[in-house]
Short mmCIF file of C-alpha atoms in Angstrom, two decimals:
data_model
loop_
_atom_site.label_atom_id
_atom_site.label_comp_id
_atom_site.label_asym_id
_atom_site.label_seq_id
_atom_site.Cartn_x
_atom_site.Cartn_y
_atom_site.Cartn_z
CA MET O 1 -17.28 24.58 55.64
CA SER O 2 -13.83 23.05 55.86
CA GLU O 3 -12.14 21.16 53.04
CA GLU O 4 -12.80 17.88 54.85
CA GLU O 5 -16.51 18.72 55.08
CA TYR O 6 -16.59 19.53 51.36
CA HIS O 7 -15.02 16.15 50.65
CA GLU O 8 -17.55 14.35 52.83
CA LEU O 9 -20.38 16.11 51.01
CA TYR O 10 -18.91 15.07 47.67
CA LYS O 11 -18.69 11.44 48.74
CA HIS O 12 -22.36 11.60 49.67
CA VAL O 13 -23.69 13.28 46.52
CA GLY O 14 -21.19 11.64 44.18
CA HIS O 15 -21.48 8.13 45.65
CA ASP O 16 -17.68 7.95 45.63
CA TRP O 17 -15.32 6.84 48.40
CA ARG O 18 -12.43 8.97 47.08
CA ASP O 19 -11.82 12.68 47.54
CA PRO O 20 -12.74 14.95 44.58
CA LEU O 21 -10.06 16.28 42.29
CA GLU O 22 -11.36 19.86 42.57
CA THR O 23 -14.09 21.75 44.42
CA ILE O 24 -15.89 24.65 42.71
CA ARG O 25 -17.85 27.24 44.68
CA LEU O 26 -20.15 29.80 43.08
CA GLN O 27 -22.58 32.34 44.54
CA ALA O 28 -24.75 34.47 42.30
CA GLU O 29 -26.44 37.59 43.62
CA GLY O 30 -28.74 40.15 42.06
CA THR O 31 -32.10 39.66 40.39
CA PHE O 32 -31.76 35.88 40.59
CA GLU O 33 -29.83 34.43 43.52
CA TYR O 34 -28.42 30.93 43.85
CA GLN O 35 -25.47 29.08 45.31
CA ALA O 36 -23.63 26.16 43.75
CA LEU O 37 -21.08 23.71 45.07
CA LEU O 38 -19.65 21.53 42.31
CA PHE O 39 -17.06 18.77 42.34
CA LEU O 40 -14.75 17.36 39.67
CA PRO O 41 -14.17 13.68 40.48
CA ALA O 42 -10.66 12.24 40.51
CA HIS O 43 -11.69 9.19 38.49
CA ALA O 44 -14.18 8.58 35.71
CA PRO O 45 -17.04 6.22 36.70
CA TYR O 46 -17.10 2.91 34.84
CA ASP O 47 -20.51 3.68 33.27
CA LEU O 48 -19.76 7.24 32.11
CA PHE O 49 -20.49 6.37 28.48
CA ASN O 50 -23.55 4.21 29.15
CA ARG O 51 -26.87 5.57 27.92
CA ASP O 52 -28.51 5.03 31.29
CA TYR O 53 -25.76 6.85 33.20
CA LYS O 54 -27.41 9.08 35.82
CA ARG O 55 -26.22 12.65 35.41
CA GLY O 56 -27.20 16.03 36.80
CA LEU O 57 -26.86 18.08 39.96
CA GLN O 58 -29.00 18.04 43.06
CA LEU O 59 -31.39 21.00 42.81
CA TYR O 60 -32.66 22.70 45.96
CA VAL O 61 -35.02 25.63 46.33
CA ARG O 62 -34.45 27.45 49.62
CA ARG O 63 -32.78 24.30 50.98
CA VAL O 64 -35.67 22.03 49.99
CA LEU O 65 -34.60 19.19 47.64
CA ILE O 66 -36.58 19.48 44.42
CA MET O 67 -34.73 17.11 42.11
CA GLU O 68 -32.02 14.52 42.72
CA ASP O 69 -30.54 14.51 39.21
CA CYS O 70 -31.33 17.77 37.44
CA GLU O 71 -29.92 17.27 33.95
CA ALA O 72 -30.91 20.76 32.81
CA LEU O 73 -28.21 22.45 34.91
CA LEU O 74 -25.23 21.21 32.87
CA PRO O 75 -24.73 20.01 29.27
CA PRO O 76 -24.23 16.26 28.64
CA TYR O 77 -20.48 16.62 28.08
CA LEU O 78 -20.15 17.74 31.73
CA ARG O 79 -22.18 14.79 33.01
CA PHE O 80 -19.31 13.70 35.27
CA VAL O 81 -19.63 16.87 37.41
CA LYS O 82 -21.32 16.27 40.77
CA GLY O 83 -22.73 18.78 43.24
CA VAL O 84 -25.65 20.77 44.58
CA VAL O 85 -27.37 23.98 43.54
CA ASP O 86 -29.65 25.96 45.84
CA ALA O 87 -31.83 28.59 44.14
CA ALA O 88 -33.82 31.21 46.04
CA ASP O 89 -36.43 32.17 43.46
CA LEU O 90 -37.63 28.97 41.79
CA SER O 91 -41.04 27.48 42.47
CA LEU O 92 -41.15 24.53 44.85
CA ASN O 93 -43.54 22.83 42.42
CA VAL O 94 -41.30 23.12 39.37
CA SER O 95 -41.38 20.03 37.13
CA ARG O 96 -38.67 18.46 34.99
CA GLU O 97 -40.48 19.63 31.82
CA ILE O 98 -40.75 23.22 33.04
CA LEU O 99 -37.06 23.25 33.97
CA GLN O 100 -36.11 22.60 30.34
CA GLN O 101 -37.69 25.92 29.33
CA ASP O 102 -37.13 28.05 32.43
CA ARG O 103 -34.98 31.12 31.67
CA HIS O 104 -33.48 31.06 35.15
CA ILE O 105 -32.36 27.46 34.70
CA ASP O 106 -30.93 28.39 31.29
CA MET O 107 -29.03 31.27 32.86
CA MET O 108 -27.68 29.01 35.61
CA ARG O 109 -26.68 26.37 33.05
CA ARG O 110 -24.67 28.89 31.01
CA ARG O 111 -22.86 30.26 34.04
CA LEU O 112 -22.17 26.88 35.65
CA THR O 113 -20.80 25.57 32.35
CA LYS O 114 -18.45 28.52 31.96
CA LYS O 115 -17.36 28.18 35.59
CA VAL O 116 -16.42 24.52 35.13
CA ILE O 117 -14.46 25.24 31.94
CA SER O 118 -12.65 28.21 33.52
CA THR O 119 -11.75 26.01 36.50
CA VAL O 120 -10.17 23.49 34.14
CA LYS O 121 -8.26 26.33 32.48
CA ASP O 122 -6.95 27.52 35.85
CA MET O 123 -5.97 23.96 36.65
CA MET O 124 -4.11 23.79 33.35
CA THR O 125 -1.96 26.83 34.11
CA LYS O 126 -1.47 26.36 37.85
CA ASP O 127 -1.23 22.60 38.42
CA ALA O 128 -0.06 20.58 35.41
CA GLU O 129 -0.24 17.27 37.26
CA GLN O 130 -3.82 17.88 38.40
CA TYR O 131 -4.82 18.91 34.88
CA ALA O 132 -3.15 15.81 33.42
CA THR O 133 -5.21 13.64 35.77
CA PHE O 134 -8.41 15.45 34.82
CA TRP O 135 -7.78 15.22 31.08
CA ARG O 136 -6.81 11.55 31.28
CA GLU O 137 -10.08 10.75 33.03
CA PHE O 138 -12.50 13.14 31.32
CA GLY O 139 -10.87 14.54 28.19
CA THR O 140 -12.76 12.17 25.93
CA VAL O 141 -16.18 13.22 27.20
CA LEU O 142 -15.24 16.91 27.35
CA LYS O 143 -14.39 16.79 23.63
CA GLU O 144 -18.03 15.97 22.93
CA GLY O 145 -18.68 19.64 23.67
CA LEU O 146 -16.57 20.62 20.66
CA VAL O 147 -19.33 19.09 18.54
CA THR O 148 -22.43 20.00 20.54
CA ASP O 149 -21.63 23.35 22.19
CA SER O 150 -20.63 25.96 19.63
CA ASP O 151 -21.02 28.78 22.17
CA ASN O 152 -18.21 27.38 24.33
CA ARG O 153 -16.16 25.78 21.56
CA ASP O 154 -13.28 28.27 21.74
CA ALA O 155 -13.09 27.92 25.53
CA LEU O 156 -13.07 24.12 25.23
CA LEU O 157 -10.35 24.20 22.57
CA ALA O 158 -8.25 26.31 24.93
CA VAL O 159 -8.33 23.62 27.64
CA ALA O 160 -8.01 20.60 25.34
CA SER O 161 -4.74 18.76 24.84
CA PHE O 162 -3.69 16.03 22.44
CA ALA O 163 -0.93 13.54 21.83
CA SER O 164 1.37 14.49 18.97
CA THR O 165 4.58 13.49 17.26
CA HIS O 166 6.34 16.35 19.09
CA HIS O 167 6.73 14.26 22.26
CA ASP O 168 6.43 10.56 23.10
CA THR O 169 4.46 11.04 26.32
CA GLU O 170 3.55 14.70 26.89
CA GLN O 171 0.45 16.14 25.27
CA THR O 172 0.18 19.47 23.50
CA THR O 173 -2.39 22.23 23.15
CA LEU O 174 -3.37 23.67 19.79
CA LYS O 175 -1.81 26.96 20.84
CA ALA O 176 1.55 25.27 21.50
CA TYR O 177 1.26 23.44 18.16
CA LEU O 178 0.88 26.77 16.34
CA GLU O 179 3.97 28.14 18.05
CA ARG O 180 6.04 25.20 16.73
CA MET O 181 4.75 25.24 13.17
CA LYS O 182 7.41 25.29 10.49
CA ASP O 183 7.89 28.24 8.15
CA GLY O 184 5.55 27.88 5.20
CA GLN O 185 3.21 25.46 7.02
CA ASP O 186 -0.38 26.63 6.70
CA ASP O 187 -2.41 23.81 8.26
CA ILE O 188 -2.68 21.93 11.54
CA TYR O 189 -2.20 18.27 10.64
CA TYR O 190 -3.79 15.34 12.45
CA LEU O 191 -4.46 11.65 11.98
CA THR O 192 -7.03 9.48 13.73
CA GLY O 193 -6.66 5.82 14.64
CA GLU O 194 -7.22 3.15 17.27
CA SER O 195 -3.89 3.67 19.05
CA ARG O 196 -0.80 5.88 19.01
CA GLN O 197 1.29 3.00 17.73
CA SER O 198 -1.01 2.25 14.79
CA ILE O 199 -1.09 5.94 13.82
CA GLU O 200 2.68 6.36 14.03
CA ASN O 201 3.16 3.28 11.84
CA SER O 202 0.63 4.46 9.26
CA PRO O 203 1.94 5.02 5.71
CA HIS O 204 0.21 8.42 5.74
CA MET O 205 2.78 9.63 8.27
CA GLU O 206 5.90 8.92 6.23
CA ALA O 207 6.44 12.26 4.49
CA PHE O 208 5.54 14.20 7.64
CA ARG O 209 8.01 12.16 9.69
CA ASP O 210 10.78 12.70 7.12
CA ARG O 211 10.22 16.46 7.08
CA GLY O 212 9.80 16.78 10.84
CA ILE O 213 6.26 18.20 10.55
CA GLU O 214 4.23 17.73 13.72
CA VAL O 215 1.03 15.71 13.52
CA LEU O 216 -1.65 15.40 16.20
CA LEU O 217 -2.33 11.74 17.07
CA LEU O 218 -6.04 11.37 17.83
CA THR O 219 -7.24 8.03 19.21
CA ASP O 220 -10.72 8.72 20.67
CA PRO O 221 -13.79 7.91 18.52
CA VAL O 222 -15.12 11.45 19.07
CA ASP O 223 -11.96 12.87 17.42
CA GLU O 224 -13.30 11.84 14.01
CA VAL O 225 -16.34 14.05 14.60
CA TRP O 226 -15.02 17.15 16.38
CA ALA O 227 -12.12 17.72 13.97
CA ASP O 228 -14.63 18.05 11.12
CA ALA O 229 -17.03 20.13 13.23
CA VAL O 230 -14.35 22.61 14.38
CA GLY O 231 -12.64 22.91 11.00
CA THR O 232 -10.22 25.70 11.90
CA TYR O 233 -8.30 27.06 14.86
CA GLU O 234 -6.91 30.60 14.96
CA GLY O 235 -7.37 30.83 11.21
CA ARG O 236 -5.49 27.58 10.54
CA LYS O 237 -7.29 24.66 8.93
CA LEU O 238 -7.42 21.34 10.78
CA ARG O 239 -6.40 18.86 8.11
CA SER O 240 -6.29 15.08 8.18
CA VAL O 241 -3.13 13.65 6.62
CA ALA O 242 -5.30 10.80 5.30
CA LYS O 243 -7.67 13.02 3.30
CA GLY O 244 -7.26 14.97 0.08
CA ARG O 245 -4.04 15.71 -1.75
CA ILE O 246 -0.93 16.37 0.32
CA ASP O 247 2.03 18.11 -1.27
CA LEU O 248 4.58 19.21 1.27
CA ASP O 249 7.03 20.40 -1.38
CA THR O 250 4.75 22.97 -2.98
CA GLU O 251 6.19 26.04 -1.26
CA ASP O 252 9.88 25.44 -1.96
CA ALA O 253 9.80 23.37 -5.13
CA ASP O 254 11.99 24.76 -7.91
CA ALA O 255 11.48 24.53 -11.65
CA SER O 256 13.50 21.32 -12.01
CA GLU O 257 11.46 19.56 -9.29
CA ASN O 258 8.20 20.60 -10.91
CA GLU O 259 9.50 19.40 -14.26
CA GLN O 260 10.46 16.07 -12.70
CA LYS O 261 6.99 15.67 -11.22
CA GLN O 262 5.40 16.38 -14.57
CA LYS O 263 7.67 13.85 -16.25
CA ARG O 264 6.83 11.24 -13.64
CA SER O 265 3.11 11.85 -14.06
CA GLU O 266 3.42 11.22 -17.77
CA GLU O 267 5.55 8.13 -17.14
CA TYR O 268 2.93 6.54 -14.88
CA ALA O 269 -0.19 7.81 -16.68
CA GLY O 270 -0.86 4.50 -18.42
CA LEU O 271 -0.53 2.44 -15.24
CA LEU O 272 -2.72 4.80 -13.24
CA ASP O 273 -5.47 4.78 -15.84
CA TRP O 274 -5.34 0.98 -16.14
CA MET O 275 -5.42 0.43 -12.37
CA THR O 276 -8.31 2.89 -11.95
CA LYS O 277 -10.34 0.80 -14.40
CA GLN O 278 -9.09 -2.51 -12.96
CA LEU O 279 -10.02 -1.56 -9.38
CA GLY O 280 -13.06 0.52 -10.36
CA GLU O 281 -15.42 -1.29 -8.00
CA GLU O 282 -13.17 -0.55 -5.03
CA VAL O 283 -11.52 2.82 -5.71
CA LYS O 284 -12.52 6.20 -7.04
CA GLU O 285 -9.09 6.92 -8.51
CA VAL O 286 -5.50 5.68 -8.58
CA ARG O 287 -2.86 8.43 -8.48
CA LEU O 288 0.73 9.09 -7.52
CA SER O 289 1.45 10.01 -3.92
CA SER O 290 3.61 12.71 -2.37
CA ARG O 291 2.94 11.51 1.20
CA LEU O 292 4.72 8.14 0.87
CA THR O 293 8.46 7.58 1.24
CA VAL O 294 8.71 3.90 2.29
CA SER O 295 5.42 2.10 1.65
CA PRO O 296 4.36 1.18 -1.90
CA ALA O 297 0.77 2.41 -1.56
CA CYS O 298 -1.89 3.84 0.75
CA VAL O 299 -5.60 4.56 0.57
CA VAL O 300 -6.94 8.03 1.32
CA SER O 301 -10.33 9.72 1.40
CA ASP O 302 -11.31 12.63 -0.78
CA ALA O 303 -11.18 15.98 1.03
CA ASP O 304 -14.96 16.15 1.57
CA ASP O 305 -15.72 12.44 1.99
CA LEU O 306 -16.53 10.59 5.19
CA THR O 307 -13.72 8.45 6.56
CA PRO O 308 -14.36 4.69 7.03
CA ALA O 309 -14.38 5.22 10.80
CA LEU O 310 -17.14 7.86 10.52
CA GLU O 311 -19.13 5.64 8.18
CA ASN O 312 -18.94 2.78 10.68
CA MET O 313 -19.88 5.12 13.52
CA TYR O 314 -23.02 6.33 11.74
CA ARG O 315 -24.01 2.77 10.82
CA ALA O 316 -23.58 1.72 14.45
CA MET O 317 -26.09 4.44 15.36
CA GLY O 318 -28.58 3.01 12.86
CA GLN O 319 -28.07 5.57 10.10
CA GLU O 320 -27.90 4.45 6.48
CA VAL O 321 -24.66 5.74 4.98
CA PRO O 322 -23.64 4.90 1.40
CA ARG O 323 -20.24 3.28 1.02
CA THR O 324 -17.65 5.80 -0.16
CA LYS O 325 -14.99 4.78 -2.63
CA ARG O 326 -11.45 5.65 -1.55
CA ILE O 327 -8.43 6.81 -3.54
CA LEU O 328 -5.40 4.55 -3.98
CA GLU O 329 -2.08 6.41 -3.99
CA LEU O 330 1.11 4.81 -5.31
CA ASN O 331 4.67 5.60 -4.31
CA PRO O 332 6.56 6.09 -7.61
CA ASP O 333 9.91 5.64 -5.81
CA HIS O 334 9.07 2.17 -4.48
CA GLN O 335 10.62 -0.68 -6.46
CA LEU O 336 7.38 -2.68 -6.51
CA VAL O 337 5.53 0.22 -8.14
CA LYS O 338 8.39 0.78 -10.58
CA ASP O 339 8.36 -2.90 -11.57
CA LEU O 340 4.57 -2.89 -11.90
CA ASN O 341 4.75 0.13 -14.20
CA GLN O 342 7.40 -1.53 -16.35
CA ALA O 343 5.46 -4.79 -16.50
CA HIS O 344 2.31 -2.91 -17.50
CA ALA O 345 4.15 -1.15 -20.29
CA GLU O 346 5.41 -4.50 -21.62
CA ARG O 347 2.26 -6.67 -21.25
CA THR O 348 -1.03 -4.94 -20.49
CA ASP O 349 -3.20 -8.06 -20.73
CA HIS O 350 -1.34 -10.31 -18.29
CA ALA O 351 -3.60 -11.72 -15.56
CA THR O 352 -0.76 -11.54 -13.04
CA LEU O 353 -0.80 -7.75 -13.29
CA ALA O 354 -4.45 -7.65 -12.27
CA GLU O 355 -3.68 -9.83 -9.25
CA THR O 356 -0.77 -7.59 -8.31
CA ALA O 357 -2.97 -4.51 -8.50
CA GLU O 358 -5.57 -6.23 -6.29
CA LEU O 359 -2.91 -7.29 -3.78
CA LEU O 360 -1.39 -3.81 -3.71
CA HIS O 361 -4.78 -2.30 -2.92
CA GLY O 362 -5.47 -4.92 -0.25
CA LEU O 363 -2.12 -4.27 1.43
CA ALA O 364 -2.86 -0.54 1.50
CA VAL O 365 -6.24 -1.19 3.14
CA LEU O 366 -4.64 -3.46 5.74
CA ALA O 367 -1.94 -0.86 6.49
CA GLU O 368 -4.58 1.62 7.69
CA GLY O 369 -6.34 -0.93 9.86
CA GLY O 370 -9.10 -1.95 7.45
CA GLN O 371 -9.68 -5.25 5.70
CA PRO O 372 -10.00 -6.21 2.03
CA LYS O 373 -13.50 -6.60 0.63
CA ASP O 374 -12.94 -10.35 0.19
CA PRO O 375 -10.39 -11.43 2.83
CA ALA O 376 -10.47 -15.11 1.76
CA ARG O 377 -9.61 -14.22 -1.83
CA PHE O 378 -6.88 -11.84 -0.69
CA VAL O 379 -5.29 -14.57 1.44
CA LYS O 380 -5.45 -17.06 -1.44
CA LEU O 381 -3.81 -14.61 -3.86
CA MET O 382 -1.10 -13.82 -1.32
CA ALA O 383 -0.44 -17.51 -0.61
CA ASP O 384 -0.21 -18.32 -4.33
CA ARG O 385 2.16 -15.43 -4.90
CA LEU O 386 4.39 -16.49 -1.97
CA GLN O 387 4.45 -20.06 -3.22
CA ARG O 388 5.59 -18.97 -6.69
CA ALA O 389 8.30 -16.79 -5.13
CA LEU O 390 9.94 -19.75 -3.31
#
């Protein structure tokens, strides 16, 4: 068949008026023979993420159509792939239920999956523009495989690319990230959010930006899940800059710096203890931060806790997830925090201090894209404070 004939076939089986992005041909011989002609579309269909999206390949047995949409031939994260498979040794009476357990179908599924992923890898190395188009259209759904397909996880990681602080527009692979890591850096850092802009403006990014440490900017909902599922890459831990303790000065800190940190911890101990009790219904702990350089405060999750985005995702799927208390971190170099510490030392029972602590926590929640527990009260406190400042 000519390339034009392949394209016409794709338009017929894919119900698409545009040419495919890539055509994949495969012929298996031996104990079990079959031929496959697969197509990678150039554009994602509008209903790709709908539950009733029709997926699967056309299955033929000796050129007799057996099934129009055979889902068993490819995993769900490759549901955008269109094409036909013609097997020589399957029964003409095979049912959808039997296909799910047929060892020949399982063998075809494994090989077709690997073929699609290897094609994307070839595209990545040989035609950057074609790969960029593919990843823009289907990268989000392909990343589902990082969660569901442990057998092909390494291969999928090799063809995945992500936005990062290294470049404003170009994406990076994890391999390229490792090659740029700074001396003494042990982890691969990332942050999730609704958009690149919101992530770059996040208080959690401040120390990393100041030190020139690259951070992956992950904006797809599935990023929250796969980063936890994968955990490590090439022996390096994938670490959210919004979870756990972050101390970027640990490796090169001298004795005087460590002494200064200890002194500062003692200086703020009273305020931290008081704020932890004052905000006890909202936070697990209040502590000093080493990730902030400009903002007065931020909220972070404990290293093993679910993020708010993951909690919301599970609730949207109907799962009951208990609300997790966050940690409030204060920037000891910010004038507001300094003044709050001084005011606490002078008058621990002043009601204004409690309001300030509540406002500081609310501002930190807003800065990461959340909202205070009681927005109306937060607005009233803020308006009263602004009025008194005039």
